mmCIF file of C-alpha atoms and ligand atoms in Angstrom:
data_model
loop_
_atom_site.group_PDB
_atom_site.id
_atom_site.type_symbol
_atom_site.label_atom_id
_atom_site.label_comp_id
_atom_site.label_asym_id
_atom_site.label_seq_id
_atom_site.Cartn_x
_atom_site.Cartn_y
_atom_site.Cartn_z
ATOM 1 C CA MET A 1231 48.929 143.921 155.252
ATOM 2 C CA SER A 1232 51.251 143.282 157.332
ATOM 3 C CA VAL A 1233 53.988 146.242 157.183
ATOM 4 C CA ALA A 1234 57.183 147.372 158.814
ATOM 5 C CA ASN A 1235 58.785 151.179 159.224
ATOM 6 C CA GLY A 1236 56.216 150.889 156.670
ATOM 7 C CA THR A 1237 57.814 148.099 154.248
ATOM 8 C CA PRO A 1238 54.620 146.185 153.309
ATOM 9 C CA TYR A 1239 55.943 142.012 153.723
ATOM 10 C CA ASP A 1240 56.857 141.079 149.858
ATOM 11 C CA GLU A 1241 56.080 138.211 148.740
ATOM 12 C CA GLY A 1242 58.294 137.152 147.180
ATOM 13 C CA ASN A 1243 60.936 136.926 149.270
ATOM 14 C CA ILE A 1244 62.874 134.345 149.805
ATOM 15 C CA PHE A 1245 61.704 132.412 152.722
ATOM 16 C CA ALA A 1246 57.398 133.175 151.477
ATOM 17 C CA ARG A 1247 58.857 131.042 148.586
ATOM 18 C CA ILE A 1248 60.588 128.296 150.528
ATOM 19 C CA LEU A 1249 57.396 128.532 153.009
ATOM 20 C CA ARG A 1250 55.173 128.080 149.339
ATOM 21 C CA GLY A 1251 57.658 124.955 148.714
ATOM 22 C CA GLU A 1252 59.166 126.781 145.816
ATOM 23 C CA ILE A 1253 62.308 126.645 145.617
ATOM 24 C CA PRO A 1254 64.271 124.334 148.177
ATOM 25 C CA ALA A 1255 65.485 123.641 151.565
ATOM 26 C CA LYS A 1256 66.958 121.642 154.470
ATOM 27 C CA ARG A 1257 64.075 120.827 156.566
ATOM 28 C CA ILE A 1258 63.711 119.872 159.708
ATOM 29 C CA PHE A 1259 60.963 120.580 161.107
ATOM 30 C CA GLU A 1260 57.361 121.594 160.480
ATOM 31 C CA ASN A 1261 53.806 121.800 162.135
ATOM 32 C CA GLU A 1262 51.089 124.523 161.459
ATOM 33 C CA HIS A 1263 52.510 127.623 162.641
ATOM 34 C CA ALA A 1264 56.310 127.331 162.300
ATOM 35 C CA LEU A 1265 58.830 125.679 159.618
ATOM 36 C CA ALA A 1266 62.581 125.302 160.671
ATOM 37 C CA PHE A 1267 65.664 124.392 157.874
ATOM 38 C CA HIS A 1268 69.096 124.685 157.473
ATOM 39 C CA ASP A 1269 70.711 127.675 156.713
ATOM 40 C CA ILE A 1270 72.187 127.832 153.487
ATOM 41 C CA ASN A 1271 75.108 129.718 154.605
ATOM 42 C CA PRO A 1272 76.135 128.452 158.278
ATOM 43 C CA GLN A 1273 78.197 130.775 160.595
ATOM 44 C CA ALA A 1274 78.526 127.465 163.080
ATOM 45 C CA PRO A 1275 78.622 123.569 162.770
ATOM 46 C CA VAL A 1276 74.772 124.425 163.840
ATOM 47 C CA HIS A 1277 72.789 127.115 161.757
ATOM 48 C CA VAL A 1278 69.038 127.036 161.795
ATOM 49 C CA LEU A 1279 66.325 129.127 161.078
ATOM 50 C CA VAL A 1280 63.177 129.062 162.410
ATOM 51 C CA ILE A 1281 60.326 130.962 160.708
ATOM 52 C CA PRO A 1282 56.289 131.873 161.090
ATOM 53 C CA LYS A 1283 53.315 130.487 158.771
ATOM 54 C CA GLY A 1284 52.587 134.503 158.364
ATOM 55 C CA ALA A 1285 53.265 137.417 156.580
ATOM 56 C CA TYR A 1286 55.494 139.199 159.292
ATOM 57 C CA VAL A 1287 58.176 140.814 158.002
ATOM 58 C CA SER A 1288 59.968 141.482 161.450
ATOM 59 C CA MET A 1289 60.067 140.531 165.244
ATOM 60 C CA ALA A 1290 58.290 144.267 166.029
ATOM 61 C CA ASP A 1291 55.824 142.887 163.000
ATOM 62 C CA PHE A 1292 55.375 139.878 164.199
ATOM 63 C CA SER A 1293 54.580 140.301 168.441
ATOM 64 C CA ALA A 1294 52.188 143.477 166.965
ATOM 65 C CA ASN A 1295 49.777 141.437 164.464
ATOM 66 C CA ALA A 1296 49.921 138.088 164.786
ATOM 67 C CA PRO A 1297 47.330 136.120 166.602
ATOM 68 C CA ASP A 1298 48.069 135.078 169.955
ATOM 69 C CA ALA A 1299 47.641 130.969 168.797
ATOM 70 C CA LEU A 1300 50.788 132.020 166.414
ATOM 71 C CA VAL A 1301 52.568 133.519 168.761
ATOM 72 C CA ILE A 1302 52.856 131.134 171.150
ATOM 73 C CA GLY A 1303 52.741 128.267 168.840
ATOM 74 C CA PHE A 1304 55.816 130.099 167.187
ATOM 75 C CA TRP A 1305 58.076 130.257 169.707
ATOM 76 C CA ARG A 1306 57.302 126.550 171.230
ATOM 77 C CA ALA A 1307 58.332 125.338 167.377
ATOM 78 C CA VAL A 1308 61.322 127.295 168.286
ATOM 79 C CA GLY A 1309 62.025 125.481 172.028
ATOM 80 C CA GLU A 1310 61.303 121.910 169.862
ATOM 81 C CA VAL A 1311 63.276 122.582 167.120
ATOM 82 C CA ALA A 1312 66.329 123.254 169.648
ATOM 83 C CA ARG A 1313 65.274 120.216 171.868
ATOM 84 C CA GLN A 1314 65.164 117.598 169.151
ATOM 85 C CA LEU A 1315 68.763 119.013 167.747
ATOM 86 C CA GLY A 1316 69.856 118.127 171.381
ATOM 87 C CA LEU A 1317 71.632 121.295 171.595
ATOM 88 C CA GLU A 1318 70.301 122.345 175.327
ATOM 89 C CA GLU A 1319 73.282 120.241 176.968
ATOM 90 C CA GLY A 1320 75.073 121.945 174.782
ATOM 91 C CA GLY A 1321 73.696 125.343 175.079
ATOM 92 C CA TYR A 1322 72.799 127.444 172.521
ATOM 93 C CA ARG A 1323 72.145 130.818 170.570
ATOM 94 C CA ILE A 1324 69.122 132.567 169.705
ATOM 95 C CA LEU A 1325 68.998 135.735 167.388
ATOM 96 C CA ALA A 1326 66.708 138.034 165.314
ATOM 97 C CA ASN A 1327 67.886 141.032 162.686
ATOM 98 C CA ALA A 1328 65.462 143.218 162.416
ATOM 99 C CA GLY A 1329 65.427 146.452 160.237
ATOM 100 C CA THR A 1330 68.612 148.550 159.034
ATOM 101 C CA ASP A 1331 71.234 148.733 161.983
ATOM 102 C CA SER A 1332 70.530 145.071 162.801
ATOM 103 C CA HIS A 1333 71.599 144.417 159.131
ATOM 104 C CA GLN A 1334 68.535 142.287 158.138
ATOM 105 C CA GLU A 1335 68.363 140.535 154.827
ATOM 106 C CA VAL A 1336 65.933 138.815 154.373
ATOM 107 C CA PRO A 1337 62.233 139.998 155.172
ATOM 108 C CA HIS A 1338 60.198 137.325 156.723
ATOM 109 C CA LEU A 1339 60.839 136.907 160.713
ATOM 110 C CA HIS A 1340 63.359 134.133 161.228
ATOM 111 C CA ILE A 1341 64.972 132.644 164.097
ATOM 112 C CA HIS A 1342 68.401 131.909 164.244
ATOM 113 C CA ILE A 1343 69.651 128.887 165.868
ATOM 114 C CA PHE A 1344 73.489 128.463 166.414
ATOM 115 C CA ALA A 1345 74.994 125.827 168.372
ATOM 116 C CA GLY A 1346 77.845 122.806 168.083
ATOM 117 C CA ARG A 1347 80.662 124.838 169.495
ATOM 118 C CA PRO A 1348 81.788 127.810 172.218
ATOM 119 C CA LEU A 1349 80.275 130.588 170.759
ATOM 120 C CA GLY A 1350 82.286 133.726 172.019
ATOM 121 C CA PRO A 1351 81.170 137.529 172.187
ATOM 122 C CA MET A 1352 77.344 138.141 171.292
ATOM 123 C CA LEU A 1353 78.504 140.821 169.684
ATOM 124 C CA ALA A 1354 81.808 141.642 166.867
ATOM 125 C CA ARG A 1355 84.235 144.241 169.616
HETATM 126 P P1 LIG B 2828 69.495 137.926 157.882
HETATM 127 O O1 LIG B 2828 70.596 138.307 157.857
HETATM 128 O O2 LIG B 2828 68.933 137.951 159.683
HETATM 129 O O3 LIG B 2828 69.034 138.597 157.339
HETATM 130 O O4 LIG B 2828 69.875 136.617 157.736
HETATM 131 C C1 LIG B 2828 69.063 135.712 156.538
HETATM 132 C C2 LIG B 2828 69.870 134.180 156.600
HETATM 133 O O5 LIG B 2828 69.201 133.440 155.636
HETATM 134 C C3 LIG B 2828 71.226 133.998 156.240
HETATM 135 O O6 LIG B 2828 71.739 133.588 157.284
HETATM 136 C C4 LIG B 2828 71.741 133.382 155.129
HETATM 137 O O7 LIG B 2828 72.835 132.259 154.916
HETATM 138 C C5 LIG B 2828 70.086 132.602 154.873
HETATM 139 N N1 LIG B 2828 69.455 132.734 153.601
HETATM 140 C C6 LIG B 2828 69.295 132.740 152.565
HETATM 141 N N2 LIG B 2828 69.142 132.382 151.803
HETATM 142 C C7 LIG B 2828 68.908 131.376 152.531
HETATM 143 C C8 LIG B 2828 68.216 129.866 151.849
HETATM 144 N N3 LIG B 2828 67.675 129.435 150.458
HETATM 145 N N4 LIG B 2828 68.380 129.243 152.473
HETATM 146 C C9 LIG B 2828 68.260 128.964 153.235
HETATM 147 N N5 LIG B 2828 68.848 129.903 154.519
HETATM 148 C C10 LIG B 2828 69.036 130.950 153.587
#
């Protein structure tokens, strides 16, 4: 079982439920490794989440425990989603929260993709 900081993966988390098709999401990309969908509370004109198809709490968990093919396939999917959304010209930001200090809310690894306006400094000062 995947764990991060001693916390086991919660099969009931909201992204696990989206992956299982139990609740809807505005899906924009899917392959064997990843699913991408619009964030329900967008923080930029484009705010998309990309999640791996597997039970991984965070980047720490995923990088330590996921099979190589999934790690490669997932990161290729992140780039592919940005390409398909036409974000390369204007630019975009990717971000992943992990653990308490980052304010990670959903305990399934997800990469945020933000774009569509000048995004300003990387962190609030
Ligand atoms: P984080 O703080 O990095 O864990 O981000 C969690 C993100 O998931 C937030 O940006 C939420 O708006 C988003 N979110 C929560 N529930 C849903 C949902 N059902 N569909 C799409 N995005 C969601």
